[in-house]
Coordinates of C-alpha atoms and ligand atoms in Angstrom, one line a residue:
M1 CA -69.3 80.7 71.5
Q2 CA -72.2 78.4 72.5
T3 CA -74.0 76.6 69.7
I4 CA -77.5 75.2 70.1
L5 CA -78.8 72.7 67.6
A6 CA -82.5 72.6 67.1
K7 CA -83.9 69.2 68.1
T8 CA -86.2 69.2 65.2
A9 CA -83.4 69.8 62.6
G10 CA -83.1 67.2 59.9
F11 CA -85.1 65.6 57.1
C12 CA -88.8 65.3 57.9
F13 CA -90.5 61.9 57.9
G14 CA -92.0 62.4 54.5
V15 CA -88.7 63.4 52.8
D16 CA -86.7 60.8 54.6
R17 CA -89.2 58.2 53.4
A18 CA -89.0 59.4 49.8
V19 CA -85.2 59.3 49.9
S20 CA -85.3 55.8 51.4
L21 CA -87.7 54.5 48.7
V22 CA -85.3 55.8 46.0
E23 CA -82.4 54.2 47.8
Q24 CA -84.3 50.9 48.0
A25 CA -85.2 50.9 44.3
V26 CA -81.6 51.6 43.4
H27 CA -80.5 48.8 45.7
E28 CA -82.9 46.4 44.0
G29 CA -81.2 47.2 40.7
R30 CA -84.2 49.0 39.1
R31 CA -83.9 51.7 36.5
V32 CA -85.1 54.6 38.6
A33 CA -86.4 58.0 37.6
T34 CA -87.8 60.6 39.9
L35 CA -90.7 62.8 38.7
G36 CA -89.1 66.2 39.6
P37 CA -86.3 66.5 42.2
I38 CA -86.9 64.0 45.0
I39 CA -85.6 66.5 47.6
H40 CA -84.3 70.1 47.7
N41 CA -80.8 69.0 48.6
R42 CA -78.2 69.1 45.9
H43 CA -75.9 66.7 47.8
V44 CA -78.5 63.9 47.9
I45 CA -79.6 64.7 44.3
N46 CA -75.9 64.4 43.1
R47 CA -75.4 61.2 44.9
F48 CA -78.5 59.7 43.3
A49 CA -77.5 61.0 39.9
E50 CA -74.1 59.2 40.3
S51 CA -76.1 56.0 41.1
G52 CA -77.9 56.4 37.8
V53 CA -81.2 57.9 39.1
R54 CA -82.7 60.1 36.4
E55 CA -84.8 63.2 37.2
I56 CA -87.6 63.6 34.7
A57 CA -89.9 66.5 34.1
R58 CA -92.4 64.9 31.7
L59 CA -94.2 61.6 31.7
D60 CA -93.2 60.7 28.2
E61 CA -89.6 60.5 29.5
A62 CA -90.6 57.3 31.3
G63 CA -91.8 53.9 29.9
P64 CA -91.9 50.2 30.5
G65 CA -88.9 49.0 32.5
D66 CA -88.6 52.3 34.4
T67 CA -89.4 52.7 38.0
V68 CA -90.8 56.2 38.5
V69 CA -90.8 57.6 42.0
I70 CA -93.4 60.2 42.9
R71 CA -91.8 62.7 45.3
S72 CA -93.3 63.6 48.7
H73 CA -95.2 66.6 47.2
G74 CA -97.5 64.2 45.4
V75 CA -99.0 64.6 42.0
T76 CA -102.5 65.2 40.6
R77 CA -104.9 62.4 40.0
A78 CA -104.5 62.9 36.3
V79 CA -100.7 62.6 36.4
Y80 CA -101.0 59.5 38.5
E81 CA -103.4 57.9 36.0
Q82 CA -101.2 58.9 33.1
L83 CA -98.2 57.4 34.8
Q84 CA -100.1 54.1 35.2
Q85 CA -100.7 54.1 31.4
T86 CA -97.0 54.5 30.6
G87 CA -96.4 50.9 31.8
C88 CA -93.7 51.9 34.2
E89 CA -93.5 50.7 37.8
I90 CA -94.7 53.4 40.2
V91 CA -93.3 54.0 43.6
D92 CA -95.5 56.5 45.3
A93 CA -93.4 58.4 47.8
T94 CA -96.1 61.0 48.3
C95 CA -95.9 62.0 52.0
P96 CA -98.7 60.3 53.9
F97 CA -99.6 63.8 55.3
V98 CA -100.1 65.1 51.8
K99 CA -101.9 61.9 50.8
K100 CA -104.3 62.5 53.7
I101 CA -105.1 65.9 52.2
H102 CA -105.8 64.3 48.8
H103 CA -108.4 62.1 50.6
I104 CA -110.0 64.9 52.4
I105 CA -110.2 67.1 49.3
S106 CA -111.4 64.4 46.9
A107 CA -114.2 63.6 49.3
C108 CA -115.8 66.9 48.1
T109 CA -116.6 65.3 44.8
G110 CA -120.3 64.7 44.5
T111 CA -121.2 66.3 47.8
G112 CA -121.6 69.9 46.6
Q113 CA -118.8 71.1 48.9
R114 CA -116.4 73.6 47.4
P115 CA -112.7 72.8 48.1
I116 CA -110.7 75.7 49.6
I117 CA -106.9 75.3 49.7
I118 CA -104.7 77.7 51.8
G119 CA -101.2 77.7 50.3
T120 CA -98.9 78.9 47.7
R121 CA -100.4 78.5 44.2
S122 CA -97.2 77.8 42.5
H123 CA -96.1 75.2 45.0
P124 CA -96.1 71.6 43.6
E125 CA -97.8 70.2 46.7
V126 CA -100.7 72.7 46.3
Q127 CA -101.0 72.1 42.6
A128 CA -101.1 68.4 43.2
I129 CA -103.8 68.8 45.9
A130 CA -105.9 70.9 43.6
G131 CA -105.7 68.0 41.1
W132 CA -107.7 65.7 43.4
C133 CA -110.9 67.7 43.3
T134 CA -113.0 69.8 41.0
E135 CA -113.2 73.6 41.1
P136 CA -110.8 74.2 44.0
V137 CA -110.0 77.8 45.1
V138 CA -106.5 78.5 46.3
F139 CA -105.8 81.4 48.7
E140 CA -102.3 82.5 49.6
T141 CA -103.3 85.0 52.3
P142 CA -106.2 85.5 54.7
Q143 CA -107.1 88.7 52.8
E144 CA -107.6 86.8 49.6
L145 CA -109.9 84.4 51.3
E146 CA -111.9 87.3 53.0
N147 CA -112.2 89.2 49.7
W148 CA -113.5 86.2 47.9
L149 CA -116.0 85.4 50.5
L150 CA -117.3 89.0 50.7
E151 CA -117.3 89.8 47.1
A152 CA -120.3 87.5 46.5
P153 CA -122.5 87.3 49.6
E154 CA -124.0 83.9 48.7
R155 CA -120.5 82.4 49.1
A156 CA -120.7 82.7 52.9
N157 CA -123.5 80.1 52.8
L158 CA -121.8 77.7 50.4
P159 CA -120.8 74.3 51.8
L160 CA -117.0 74.6 52.0
R161 CA -114.2 72.3 52.9
M162 CA -110.9 74.0 53.8
V163 CA -107.4 72.5 54.1
C164 CA -104.0 74.0 54.1
Q165 CA -100.6 73.3 52.6
T166 CA -98.7 71.1 55.0
T167 CA -95.9 73.7 55.2
S168 CA -98.2 76.7 55.9
T169 CA -97.4 78.7 59.0
Q170 CA -99.7 78.6 62.0
N171 CA -100.3 82.3 61.9
L172 CA -101.5 82.3 58.4
W173 CA -103.7 79.3 58.9
K174 CA -105.1 80.6 62.2
S175 CA -106.1 83.9 60.5
C176 CA -107.8 82.0 57.6
C177 CA -109.7 79.8 60.1
E178 CA -110.9 82.9 62.0
I179 CA -112.2 84.5 58.8
A180 CA -113.9 81.2 57.8
K181 CA -115.5 80.8 61.2
K182 CA -116.7 84.4 61.2
V183 CA -118.0 84.7 57.7
C184 CA -119.1 81.2 56.7
T185 CA -122.1 79.3 57.9
N186 CA -121.1 75.9 56.5
C187 CA -117.4 75.4 56.3
E188 CA -115.6 72.2 57.3
I189 CA -112.1 73.0 58.5
F190 CA -109.2 70.5 58.4
D191 CA -106.0 71.5 60.0
T192 CA -103.5 69.7 57.7
I193 CA -100.4 71.6 58.7
C194 CA -97.6 69.0 59.1
K195 CA -96.4 68.7 62.7
A196 CA -92.8 68.3 61.5
T197 CA -92.9 71.7 59.9
E198 CA -95.0 73.3 62.6
M199 CA -92.6 72.2 65.3
R200 CA -89.5 73.1 63.4
Q201 CA -90.9 76.5 62.7
E202 CA -91.9 77.0 66.3
E203 CA -88.6 75.8 67.6
A204 CA -86.7 78.0 65.1
G205 CA -88.8 81.0 66.3
L206 CA -88.0 80.3 70.0
L207 CA -84.4 79.5 69.3
S208 CA -83.8 82.7 67.3
Q209 CA -85.2 84.7 70.2
R210 CA -82.5 83.3 72.5
C211 CA -79.5 83.4 70.1
D212 CA -77.4 86.2 68.8
A213 CA -77.2 84.6 65.4
M214 CA -78.9 81.8 63.6
V215 CA -77.8 79.4 60.9
V216 CA -80.5 77.9 58.7
V217 CA -79.3 74.9 56.8
G218 CA -81.1 73.9 53.6
D219 CA -81.6 74.6 49.9
A220 CA -82.7 78.2 49.3
R221 CA -85.1 76.9 46.7
S222 CA -87.1 75.0 49.3
S223 CA -90.1 77.0 50.6
N224 CA -89.7 75.2 53.9
T225 CA -86.2 76.5 54.2
G226 CA -87.2 80.0 53.1
R227 CA -90.0 80.1 55.8
L228 CA -87.5 78.9 58.5
A229 CA -85.2 81.7 57.6
M230 CA -88.0 84.2 57.5
I231 CA -89.2 83.2 60.9
C232 CA -85.7 83.5 62.3
R233 CA -85.3 86.9 60.9
Q234 CA -88.4 88.1 62.8
Y235 CA -86.4 87.7 66.1
C236 CA -82.8 87.7 65.2
E237 CA -80.7 90.2 63.2
T238 CA -78.0 87.8 62.0
V239 CA -79.4 84.8 60.0
S240 CA -77.3 82.9 57.6
L241 CA -79.0 80.5 55.1
V242 CA -76.5 77.9 53.8
D243 CA -76.7 74.6 52.1
H244 CA -73.4 73.3 53.2
A245 CA -70.7 74.0 55.9
D246 CA -68.3 75.4 53.3
E247 CA -70.8 78.2 52.5
L248 CA -70.6 79.6 56.1
D249 CA -69.2 83.1 56.5
M250 CA -67.7 82.9 60.0
S251 CA -67.1 86.6 60.1
L252 CA -70.9 87.0 60.5
F253 CA -70.7 85.4 63.9
S254 CA -67.9 87.4 65.4
G255 CA -69.1 88.8 68.7
A256 CA -72.0 86.3 68.9
K257 CA -72.2 84.5 72.2
T258 CA -74.9 82.1 71.2
V259 CA -75.5 80.7 67.7
G260 CA -78.6 78.6 67.0
I261 CA -78.8 76.1 64.2
T262 CA -81.9 74.8 62.5
A263 CA -82.1 72.7 59.4
N264 CA -84.6 71.6 56.8
N265 CA -82.4 68.6 55.8
K266 CA -79.9 66.3 57.2
M267 CA -76.8 68.2 58.2
S268 CA -73.3 67.5 57.2
E269 CA -71.0 66.2 59.9
E270 CA -69.2 69.6 60.0
L271 CA -72.4 71.3 61.1
K272 CA -73.2 68.7 63.8
V273 CA -71.8 70.5 66.8
E274 CA -72.2 69.8 70.5
T275 CA -75.4 71.3 71.6
A276 CA -76.4 72.5 75.0
Q277 CA -78.7 69.9 76.4
E278 CA -81.1 72.4 77.9
E279 CA -84.8 71.7 78.6
N280 CA -86.5 72.2 75.4
F281 CA -89.9 73.4 74.4
A282 CA -90.1 70.4 72.0
E283 CA -90.2 68.0 74.9
L284 CA -93.0 69.9 76.5
L285 CA -94.9 70.0 73.2
E286 CA -94.3 66.4 72.8
Q287 CA -95.7 65.7 76.2
S288 CA -98.8 67.6 75.5
L289 CA -99.4 65.9 72.2
K290 CA -98.8 62.4 73.2
T291 CA -102.0 60.5 73.2
L292 CA -100.8 57.2 71.8
N293 CA -98.3 54.9 73.4
N294 CA -96.3 52.1 72.0
G295 CA -98.1 48.9 72.6
D296 CA -101.6 50.5 72.5
K297 CA -104.2 48.5 70.6
V298 CA -106.0 50.9 68.1
T299 CA -108.8 50.7 65.6
G300 CA -108.8 52.9 62.5
T301 CA -110.1 53.2 59.0
V302 CA -108.0 52.3 55.9
M303 CA -107.4 55.5 53.9
A304 CA -105.1 54.1 51.2
V305 CA -103.5 50.8 50.3
G306 CA -100.1 51.4 48.7
T307 CA -97.4 49.1 47.6
T308 CA -95.3 49.7 50.6
E309 CA -97.7 50.7 53.3
I310 CA -101.4 51.0 54.4
E311 CA -102.4 54.4 55.6
V312 CA -104.8 54.3 58.5
D313 CA -107.0 57.1 60.0
L314 CA -107.0 56.7 63.8
G315 CA -109.3 59.8 64.2
T316 CA -106.4 61.7 65.8
K317 CA -104.0 64.3 64.3
H318 CA -101.5 61.5 63.7
T319 CA -100.9 60.0 60.4
A320 CA -100.7 56.3 61.0
Y321 CA -99.5 53.6 58.7
I322 CA -98.8 49.9 58.6
P323 CA -95.8 48.9 56.6
V324 CA -96.7 46.0 54.3
E325 CA -94.2 43.8 56.0
D326 CA -96.0 44.4 59.3
F327 CA -99.5 43.5 57.9
T328 CA -99.4 39.8 58.4
A329 CA -97.1 36.9 59.2
D330 CA -98.6 34.8 56.4
P331 CA -96.4 35.3 53.3
S332 CA -99.0 34.0 51.0
V333 CA -101.4 36.9 51.7
K334 CA -101.5 39.7 49.2
V335 CA -102.4 42.9 51.1
E336 CA -104.4 44.3 48.2
D337 CA -106.5 41.2 48.1
V338 CA -107.6 41.4 51.8
V339 CA -107.8 45.0 52.7
K340 CA -109.5 47.9 50.9
V341 CA -110.1 51.6 51.5
G342 CA -112.8 52.2 54.1
D343 CA -112.1 48.9 55.9
E344 CA -111.9 49.0 59.7
I345 CA -108.6 47.7 60.8
E346 CA -107.1 46.8 64.2
A347 CA -103.4 47.1 64.9
V348 CA -101.0 47.8 67.7
V349 CA -98.9 51.0 68.0
V350 CA -95.2 50.2 67.4
H351 CA -93.7 53.7 67.3
V352 CA -95.0 57.1 67.9
N353 CA -93.2 60.1 66.5
D354 CA -95.2 63.0 68.0
G355 CA -92.7 65.4 66.7
E356 CA -93.8 64.6 63.2
G357 CA -97.3 63.3 64.1
V358 CA -96.5 59.9 62.6
V359 CA -97.5 56.6 64.1
R360 CA -96.2 53.3 62.9
L361 CA -98.6 50.4 63.4
S362 CA -98.4 46.7 63.1
K363 CA -101.2 44.3 62.5
K364 CA -98.8 41.4 62.4
R365 CA -97.8 42.1 66.0
L366 CA -101.4 42.4 67.1
E367 CA -102.1 39.0 65.5
A368 CA -99.0 37.5 67.0
G369 CA -100.1 38.7 70.4
K370 CA -103.5 37.1 69.9
A371 CA -101.9 34.0 68.5
W372 CA -99.7 33.6 71.6
E373 CA -102.8 34.0 73.8
E374 CA -104.6 31.3 71.8
V375 CA -101.6 29.0 71.8
E376 CA -101.2 29.4 75.6
A377 CA -104.8 28.7 76.1
A378 CA -104.6 25.6 73.9
V379 CA -102.1 24.1 76.3
E380 CA -104.6 24.4 79.1
S381 CA -107.6 23.3 77.2
K382 CA -105.7 20.6 75.2
Q383 CA -107.6 22.0 72.2
V384 CA -106.5 20.8 68.8
V385 CA -105.0 23.5 66.6
E386 CA -104.2 23.6 62.9
G387 CA -101.1 24.6 61.1
V388 CA -98.9 24.0 58.1
V389 CA -95.5 22.2 58.2
T390 CA -92.9 24.7 57.1
E391 CA -89.7 22.8 57.5
E392 CA -88.0 19.6 58.6
N393 CA -85.0 19.9 60.9
K394 CA -82.7 17.7 62.8
G395 CA -84.9 16.7 65.6
G396 CA -88.3 16.9 64.0
I397 CA -90.5 19.4 62.1
V398 CA -91.7 23.0 62.4
V399 CA -95.3 23.8 62.1
N400 CA -96.6 27.4 61.5
V401 CA -99.6 27.9 63.8
K402 CA -101.1 31.4 63.3
G403 CA -97.6 32.7 62.6
I404 CA -96.0 31.0 65.6
R405 CA -93.3 28.4 65.0
V406 CA -94.2 25.2 66.8
F407 CA -91.6 22.5 67.1
V408 CA -92.8 18.9 66.8
P409 CA -90.2 16.3 67.8
A410 CA -89.8 13.5 65.3
S411 CA -91.3 11.1 67.9
Q412 CA -94.5 13.2 68.0
S413 CA -94.8 13.7 64.3
G414 CA -96.9 10.6 63.7
V415 CA -94.3 9.4 61.1
P416 CA -93.0 5.9 61.9
K417 CA -89.4 5.7 63.1
G418 CA -87.1 5.9 60.1
G419 CA -89.9 7.4 58.0
D420 CA -89.4 10.5 55.8
L421 CA -90.4 13.7 57.7
A422 CA -89.8 15.8 54.6
E423 CA -93.0 14.3 53.2
L424 CA -94.9 16.4 55.7
V425 CA -93.5 19.7 54.6
K426 CA -96.1 22.1 53.2
K427 CA -98.9 19.8 54.4
P428 CA -101.7 21.0 56.8
V429 CA -101.7 19.2 60.1
Q430 CA -103.6 19.1 63.3
L431 CA -101.7 19.1 66.5
R432 CA -101.9 19.6 70.2
I433 CA -99.7 22.2 72.0
T434 CA -97.8 20.5 74.8
E435 CA -95.5 23.2 76.0
V436 CA -95.3 27.1 75.7
N437 CA -92.5 29.4 76.9
R438 CA -93.4 32.8 75.5
A439 CA -90.4 34.5 76.9
R440 CA -88.1 32.1 75.1
R441 CA -90.5 31.9 72.2
R442 CA -90.5 28.1 72.5
V443 CA -93.6 26.1 71.6
V444 CA -93.7 22.3 71.4
G445 CA -96.5 20.3 69.9
S446 CA -97.6 16.8 69.1
I447 CA -99.3 15.5 66.0
R448 CA -99.1 12.0 67.1
S449 CA -101.4 12.4 70.1
V450 CA -104.1 14.0 67.9
A451 CA -103.6 11.3 65.2
A452 CA -103.9 8.5 67.8
E453 CA -107.1 10.0 69.2
Q454 CA -108.6 10.5 65.8
R455 CA -107.7 6.9 64.9
K456 CA -109.3 5.6 68.1
A457 CA -112.5 7.6 67.4
A458 CA -112.6 6.4 63.8
Q459 CA -112.1 2.8 65.0
E460 CA -114.9 3.1 67.4
K461 CA -117.2 4.5 64.8
I462 CA -116.3 1.8 62.3
W463 CA -116.9 -1.0 64.8
S464 CA -120.2 0.4 65.8
E465 CA -121.4 0.5 62.2
I466 CA -119.7 -2.4 60.4
E467 CA -121.7 -5.3 59.0
V468 CA -121.2 -8.1 56.5
G469 CA -121.7 -6.8 53.0
K470 CA -121.0 -3.1 53.9
Q471 CA -118.8 -1.4 51.3
Y472 CA -115.8 0.8 52.1
H473 CA -113.4 2.9 50.1
G474 CA -110.0 2.1 51.6
T475 CA -106.3 2.4 51.1
V476 CA -103.9 -0.5 50.7
K477 CA -101.5 -0.2 53.7
S478 CA -99.3 -3.3 53.3
L479 CA -99.0 -6.6 51.3
T480 CA -98.2 -10.1 52.5
S481 CA -97.9 -13.3 50.5
Y482 CA -101.4 -14.2 51.5
G483 CA -103.3 -11.0 51.0
A484 CA -103.5 -7.2 51.3
F485 CA -104.2 -5.1 54.4
V486 CA -106.6 -2.3 53.6
D487 CA -107.3 0.8 55.9
I488 CA -111.0 1.4 55.7
G489 CA -110.8 4.6 57.8
G490 CA -108.9 3.9 61.0
V491 CA -109.3 0.1 61.0
D492 CA -107.4 -2.4 58.8
G493 CA -109.1 -5.3 57.2
M494 CA -107.5 -8.1 55.1
V495 CA -108.3 -9.1 51.6
H496 CA -107.2 -12.6 51.1
V497 CA -105.3 -13.2 47.9
S498 CA -108.2 -15.4 46.7
E499 CA -110.6 -12.5 47.1
L500 CA -108.4 -10.1 45.2
S501 CA -109.1 -11.4 41.7
W502 CA -111.2 -14.0 39.8
N503 CA -108.1 -15.0 38.0
R504 CA -105.5 -17.2 39.5
V505 CA -103.1 -14.8 41.4
K506 CA -99.9 -16.0 43.0
N507 CA -99.0 -12.7 44.8
P508 CA -101.3 -9.8 45.8
A509 CA -98.8 -7.4 44.2
E510 CA -100.1 -8.6 40.8
V511 CA -103.4 -6.9 41.6
V512 CA -102.8 -4.0 44.0
K513 CA -99.9 -2.0 45.4
V514 CA -99.4 -0.1 48.7
G515 CA -101.1 3.3 48.5
D516 CA -103.8 2.2 46.0
E517 CA -107.3 3.4 46.9
I518 CA -109.8 0.6 46.3
D519 CA -113.4 -0.3 47.0
V520 CA -113.9 -3.3 49.2
F521 CA -116.7 -5.0 51.1
V522 CA -117.0 -6.9 54.3
I523 CA -117.0 -10.7 53.9
A524 CA -116.7 -11.6 57.6
L525 CA -115.8 -10.0 60.9
D526 CA -114.8 -10.9 64.4
P527 CA -115.4 -8.0 66.8
E528 CA -113.7 -10.0 69.6
K529 CA -110.5 -10.5 67.8
K530 CA -110.9 -7.3 65.9
K531 CA -110.5 -9.1 62.6
I532 CA -112.2 -8.1 59.4
S533 CA -112.1 -10.1 56.1
L534 CA -112.7 -8.0 53.1
G535 CA -113.5 -8.9 49.5
Y536 CA -112.2 -7.0 46.5
K537 CA -113.4 -9.0 43.5
T538 CA -117.2 -8.5 42.9
E539 CA -119.9 -10.2 40.9
E540 CA -119.7 -7.4 38.3
T541 CA -116.0 -8.3 37.7
N542 CA -116.7 -12.1 37.7
P543 CA -115.6 -13.3 34.2
W544 CA -118.5 -15.9 34.1
T545 CA -121.0 -13.0 34.6
I546 CA -119.3 -10.9 32.0
F547 CA -119.3 -13.9 29.6
N548 CA -123.0 -14.6 30.1
K549 CA -123.8 -10.9 29.4
Q550 CA -121.9 -11.0 26.1
F551 CA -122.5 -14.5 24.7
Q552 CA -125.1 -17.2 24.3
V553 CA -125.3 -20.6 22.5
G554 CA -124.9 -20.2 18.8
D555 CA -122.7 -17.1 19.0
V556 CA -119.3 -17.1 17.2
A557 CA -116.4 -15.9 19.3
K558 CA -112.8 -15.1 18.4
V559 CA -110.9 -17.4 20.8
K560 CA -107.3 -18.0 21.6
I561 CA -105.9 -21.5 21.9
V562 CA -104.4 -21.8 25.3
K563 CA -103.8 -25.5 25.9
L564 CA -103.7 -28.6 23.6
M565 CA -104.8 -31.9 25.1
T566 CA -105.2 -35.3 23.5
F567 CA -109.0 -35.0 23.6
G568 CA -109.2 -31.5 22.3
A569 CA -108.0 -27.8 22.8
F570 CA -108.9 -25.3 25.5
A571 CA -109.5 -21.8 24.2
E572 CA -109.9 -18.5 26.0
I573 CA -113.1 -16.7 25.1
I574 CA -112.6 -13.7 27.4
P575 CA -110.0 -13.3 30.2
G576 CA -110.9 -15.8 32.9
V577 CA -113.3 -17.9 30.8
D578 CA -112.1 -20.8 28.7
G579 CA -114.0 -23.2 26.5
L580 CA -113.2 -26.7 25.2
I581 CA -113.0 -27.6 21.5
H582 CA -113.4 -31.3 21.5
I583 CA -111.0 -33.1 19.0
S584 CA -114.1 -34.1 17.0
Q585 CA -115.0 -30.4 16.7
I586 CA -111.7 -29.1 15.5
A587 CA -112.0 -30.0 11.8
D588 CA -114.5 -31.3 9.3
R589 CA -112.5 -34.4 8.9
R590 CA -111.0 -37.0 11.3
I591 CA -107.7 -35.8 12.8
G592 CA -105.1 -37.7 14.8
K593 CA -104.4 -35.1 17.5
P594 CA -105.4 -31.4 18.0
E595 CA -101.9 -30.1 17.2
D596 CA -102.3 -31.4 13.6
V597 CA -104.5 -28.4 13.1
L598 CA -104.0 -26.0 16.0
S599 CA -101.2 -24.5 17.9
E600 CA -101.1 -22.7 21.3
G601 CA -101.5 -19.0 21.0
Q602 CA -103.4 -19.3 17.7
E603 CA -106.6 -17.2 17.3
V604 CA -109.5 -18.8 15.6
D605 CA -113.2 -18.3 15.2
A606 CA -115.3 -20.9 17.1
K607 CA -119.0 -21.4 17.6
I608 CA -120.4 -21.7 21.1
I609 CA -122.4 -25.0 20.9
D610 CA -123.1 -25.6 24.6
I611 CA -123.0 -23.7 28.0
D612 CA -123.2 -25.7 31.2
Q613 CA -124.1 -23.1 33.7
E614 CA -124.0 -25.5 36.7
H615 CA -120.4 -26.6 36.0
K616 CA -119.4 -23.4 34.2
R617 CA -118.3 -25.3 31.2
I618 CA -118.5 -24.2 27.6
S619 CA -118.2 -26.3 24.5
L620 CA -116.9 -24.8 21.3
S621 CA -116.7 -26.0 17.7
I622 CA -114.6 -24.9 14.8
R623 CA -116.1 -27.7 12.7
A624 CA -119.6 -26.3 13.1
L625 CA -118.5 -23.2 11.3
L626 CA -116.8 -25.2 8.5
T627 CA -119.8 -27.5 8.1
G628 CA -122.1 -24.5 8.1
A629 CA -119.9 -22.8 5.5
A630 CA -120.0 -26.1 3.4
D631 CA -123.7 -26.4 3.8
E632 CA -124.3 -22.8 2.7
A633 CA -122.1 -23.4 -0.4
A634 CA -124.0 -26.6 -1.2
E635 CA -127.3 -24.7 -0.8
E636 CA -126.1 -22.0 -3.1
E637 CA -125.1 -24.6 -5.7
A638 CA -128.5 -26.3 -5.5
E639 CA -130.3 -22.9 -6.2
Ligands
LIG1 FE1 -92.3 66.5 55.4 FE2 -94.5 65.3 54.8 FE3 -94.4 67.2 56.6 S1 -92.9 65.8 53.4 S2 -92.8 68.5 55.9 S3 -93.5 65.2 56.7 S4 -95.9 66.9 55.1

């Protein structure tokens, strides 16, 4: 007996995808529930049940913490919205072909077009489609459609939009289209039959004409499986519909020379038999359908943005999608933030499955291709490119430039020898590409050459503009015992320690530290020797200026005794400004020495009795206050 296995046998793309999404959710440890059976295959369902996957019939059976998978048949808009309100996580495994019908049919809203659906009323896919539009009319047969159109003559002139269930047969659909074209004046027709189904049915029909017996593998409850068996029975007397190898009644095939096998699901190993590798109509069909090739650059319109993929309309019969992971190489990009329904999108074709009419696209690959071209061009043009340092490794750092890994050797990183390369990680940098080998995916760059150039340009700019008195905002680069070197934008100037502060400073580190950003001004410059002297202390911070703003002769200040001498005591009025209290001004009586009354560190009130601006000297008196107080007391007594 020769057995021939249909090439199109197996799970279709949509069901395979739904099963994979459930498997993925289980693998991620989520609490998974499917809204209805995910597939008409009891083996798969049992396996999922053993993994803890629940099958729910009502929305109130799910809640926060659950991951609810919508099966490939899809659900109505109302169910989708109710699901969102339950607070559960939604994994939408609606087949992209079905989703496409939802888009087509929901576009009727507000246009006056009446939605017509050709399909089985009780089928969940049809019921879901009907839930994405208002006032849809469903017809199961061409006669029903014809009767409806003819029973009210005005209907023939209505604006109509007609789609069909993905698993409809070509014959039924063709008949409906002929009626619509004959009777209607304004009917938009969308052939939404799924290629996977169509091809499987056609192949089953052809195979059953060549074989003495046919085996149809699948769940008898599935309408797809039922249709397959029905098609086979049109041409072949012996058709056995089984769900598993152990259901086969081999006596049915006694005397059969050729047995064909088709399947609406993945077949068990026992049913996978050697098949005659004859030329197949599927290949021919495939050839005739193929309009897209791997590597083609395409432009389409975004039809839907899901959590796992972006559906794209390429204007062909194909259903095209970009898996989210193929959208961009930039991990910080959230797809839903940058792409929306209706956007035009460019991508490259990664895989064409003409059998099922599915095209997998990648925007990431398209961008990568462009990025490689740009990087290659940048070597020639020596153009500066930008990127972000992603990691430090043994010999240097890696910079992400438009999704391409560019290696920058430590010597080209711009970090001094022995410096910490890790400090560059996550920082944006500018670099020049020095070497590209696309075949080996090796790109080398240099940050140093850009930094050196930028520094040179900055230096030239500074030297062309610099003048005495000009102010700069700079960064302290290094300290020595005699001053601080400050980078004023590509050029270093030196602030001598005496110019750092009005106070007496022994070491510059008492005033500034490396990395500080400070305002400085030019005191002197020598373009020949490329030397710049900078000042940090200013007139506003001059303690004498501050003193003059705050005090005048006659004022009383709280002062601190800082030094006792034989002739008097020095007292600090404000930081950096001291005054002298002559020994005769310490008390209202004669004293032998200042320490008889005062001690260092003591705080006292003193009156400013003289300010010598020229010599910056201040005379203070405690006695003046005491005398004043005594005089006041005497005056009070006299009154
Ligand atoms: Fe399958 Fe989707 Fe077609 S579920 S049969 S690929 S419409």
